[in-house]
Amino acid sequence: GSEAAGGEQRELLIQRLRAAVHYTTGALAQDVAEDKGVLFSKQTVAAISEITFRQAENFARDLEMFARHAKRSTITSEDVKLLARRSNSLLKYITQKSDELASSNMEQKEKKKKKSSAAKGRKTEENETPVTESEDSNMA
Amino acid sequence: MDGRVGLRASRRAAPTPRVAVRSSPRHRARSGSGLGKENKAGSSTPLRHRPNAFSELDNATPRVMLRRIIQNQPQVSPLALQTVQLEETEDAQPEPPSQRTSSTVELQLPDLVPEDASVTTFRMTRKRKKLSISEFERAADKRLPQNQAHSTLDSTLVRSLRMSVGSVMAPDTVEKRGLLRRPQNHKAIDIAAFEGGVEQNMLQIKAQDYLVDLQTSSMTGTTTIRTDAEVVLNNTELFVEPQLGEQNLLAVEPQLSDSKTSAQRSNTSYPAHEKARLEGLVSRVSTDERRTLRFSEKDLITDHEHVDGITQKTPAKQGEEEQDHSQQNDPMEQFSESEEMAGTTQHHADAEYSEHSEKKLSRKAVSQLTAAQDAGVEMEMTPSEGGVAEGTEHQDSPKAELQMAGSPGGHSPASYSLEKPGAKPLKEAVEQTGEIERGTITGVLDAAEEEATDDESDIEDHESEEISMKTPMFVHAAAYRPQPVLSPPHPVKSASPELPPQPVRAKPVPKSSGAAQRKTREPEIASSLIKQIFSHYVKTPVTRDAYKIVEKCSERYFKQISSDLEAYSQHAGRKTVEMADVELLMRRQGLVTDKMPLHVLVERHLPLEYRKLLIPIAVSGNKVIPCK
């Protein structure tokens, strides 16, 4: 009974997620339609959203596998990068983004350090220093 | 009569008098008239009549009648008659045509009755197929109450009707199926299975090809097939602790000895190449690392390392080690080797392999070999003396190498094997290094000339490269040749090692390119191998262009998977591709799913020996506890 209720709960949740994905897909399709001047039939949008949802499930499973493979219990950006290896351009894009994120994190850390250690003037100076992107992570 | 009785055992016996009664014109008229009345009036009176007429005929149950009709009246559907008759009670308005048909059928029924008596066999007419069973049953149901049949009879009648009709139908369908029964072996090619099978078979066939080549060239059947991955793996482990090698040797030994049992090993080894090999490779790599550590200093020695590893092992642990490192170095080789000879076979394989490579070497330049050999010997001596704790081994390794070099040098494999078992000869060989080298050089030349050119020239290139690099020790060359020989099947793997910043790999790579720049060529899979496998699975003729495309596809495929494997092992912070990586890859590929666990695939595709090795490991969930 409780398990069934939990299962139902889960099913409801899945449906809600599916609906959310569908809504977002519809919105994106709308944007693309306006942009390119094409029309999207409802079946198309439904198909795309269903595909997206299932692929997201696949990603989740793969990410968990990757994290476990690295003997970790947390999914990190490294796992995501490994996941994106399927497509070269996607991998480049993701590594780029992750580098930007990492550098911005570094900057924030430095700022905090500076804040704590020095006057705020130093911090402003650091903010102005250009952000150097670290090289792409190893892309096998 | 008998037929009727037999047909309906459950029914009452059909009395002949009834038949006679039925056949009597009076009855016919009655039935006909009755039917006619029924048809026209749609009332139940005719039914009453009919029941009377039919009730007299015990056998005149709807079932029996229908059967008779079916048997004898192809054109007229008794169902129409029955329906008309049976539906009268309900409120069916028999259509004029049906009425007419019913009347005709009615009229015919009495005819059928006597006929039925004579009919003892069941005649199935195709047209009967068109009987609507539901209609029939409806009619039967209606008829049954009218006939004052018992409820049981009704049910039985219905059932019998069904059965009769069904049986009528069944033969037709059966016959139809019979017509369609044609052996259809054409299966849609399952791409995933094909790819997996191609992988495995490529390795297998590659090994077999090499085995054949080796054998033809008077080498024992041990083929040291080293995939690029193996080579890479070995190389990557260059800097692993030397101690591991020995331990691995020991550990590997029992495993390898088991594998040596059957020729299937070689085959299995290939399929399990990526998996079992990885495991074995780890141990071997460690041993190789030891070797490589010693010779890492010398670029030329990179190839030798493998060979050295093999040779060194033997001297160190004589019988066991020999087997071990031959096993370790080339699990595949060992498998194939073990089949023929235990331990010595492996060495032979190495020797053969070295011979094989030697012949390739000869193509390149004997002088190179000589020079390299000399240099290698010296270098080997130095490094061996230098850092490795295996003092005796070092000495033995050069000796072993020499031994190996000597054996491939055209000496009978037996001599080689004889030498191998004894460390003493190895030691002596050290002194005779120079002599052996010379001998090997000649041997190499001879071997080269003897052996037929391989399909893979790139293999030769590799071998030549390696040979030139490790000329001093033919053992190295021999040990390493299997690697290059194997490399063609796995060009990707050889490429992948170059990618990661692994010092071990870095050394051999520049060496090979530098040493054999003349014929530097990326390893390719033997096109004959691809053709064999592909045509085996396709079962239809294939054009040459198609083979080319398939070759390109497979090359790209192997490149991709080797790159993936490298990424996965790196992701786990390792430098060696392990079975866990391969399993992860298979999961990602969709070959292994929640519904299809890995060991099922293993059972399906791999020979039995490998199953024993792999399945417990696969089931253990990436927790491999090497038996020590």
Coordinates of C-alpha atoms in Angstrom, one line a residue, chain A residues 17-26 42-56:
Chain A
L17 CA 8.3 16.6 -15.0
R18 CA 7.3 15.4 -18.4
A19 CA 4.8 18.1 -18.6
A20 CA 7.4 20.7 -17.6
V21 CA 9.7 19.4 -20.3
H22 CA 6.9 19.5 -22.8
Y23 CA 6.1 23.1 -21.9
T24 CA 9.6 24.2 -22.2
T25 CA 10.0 22.4 -25.5
G26 CA 6.9 24.2 -26.8
K42 CA 2.1 19.6 -32.1
Q43 CA 3.2 16.1 -32.8
T44 CA 6.7 17.4 -33.5
V45 CA 6.8 19.3 -30.2
A46 CA 5.4 16.3 -28.4
A47 CA 8.0 14.0 -30.0
I48 CA 10.8 16.3 -29.2
S49 CA 9.8 16.7 -25.6
E50 CA 9.4 12.9 -25.2
I51 CA 12.8 12.3 -26.7
T52 CA 14.3 15.0 -24.5
F53 CA 12.8 13.4 -21.4
R54 CA 14.0 9.9 -22.2
Q55 CA 17.4 11.2 -23.1
A56 CA 17.6 13.0 -19.8

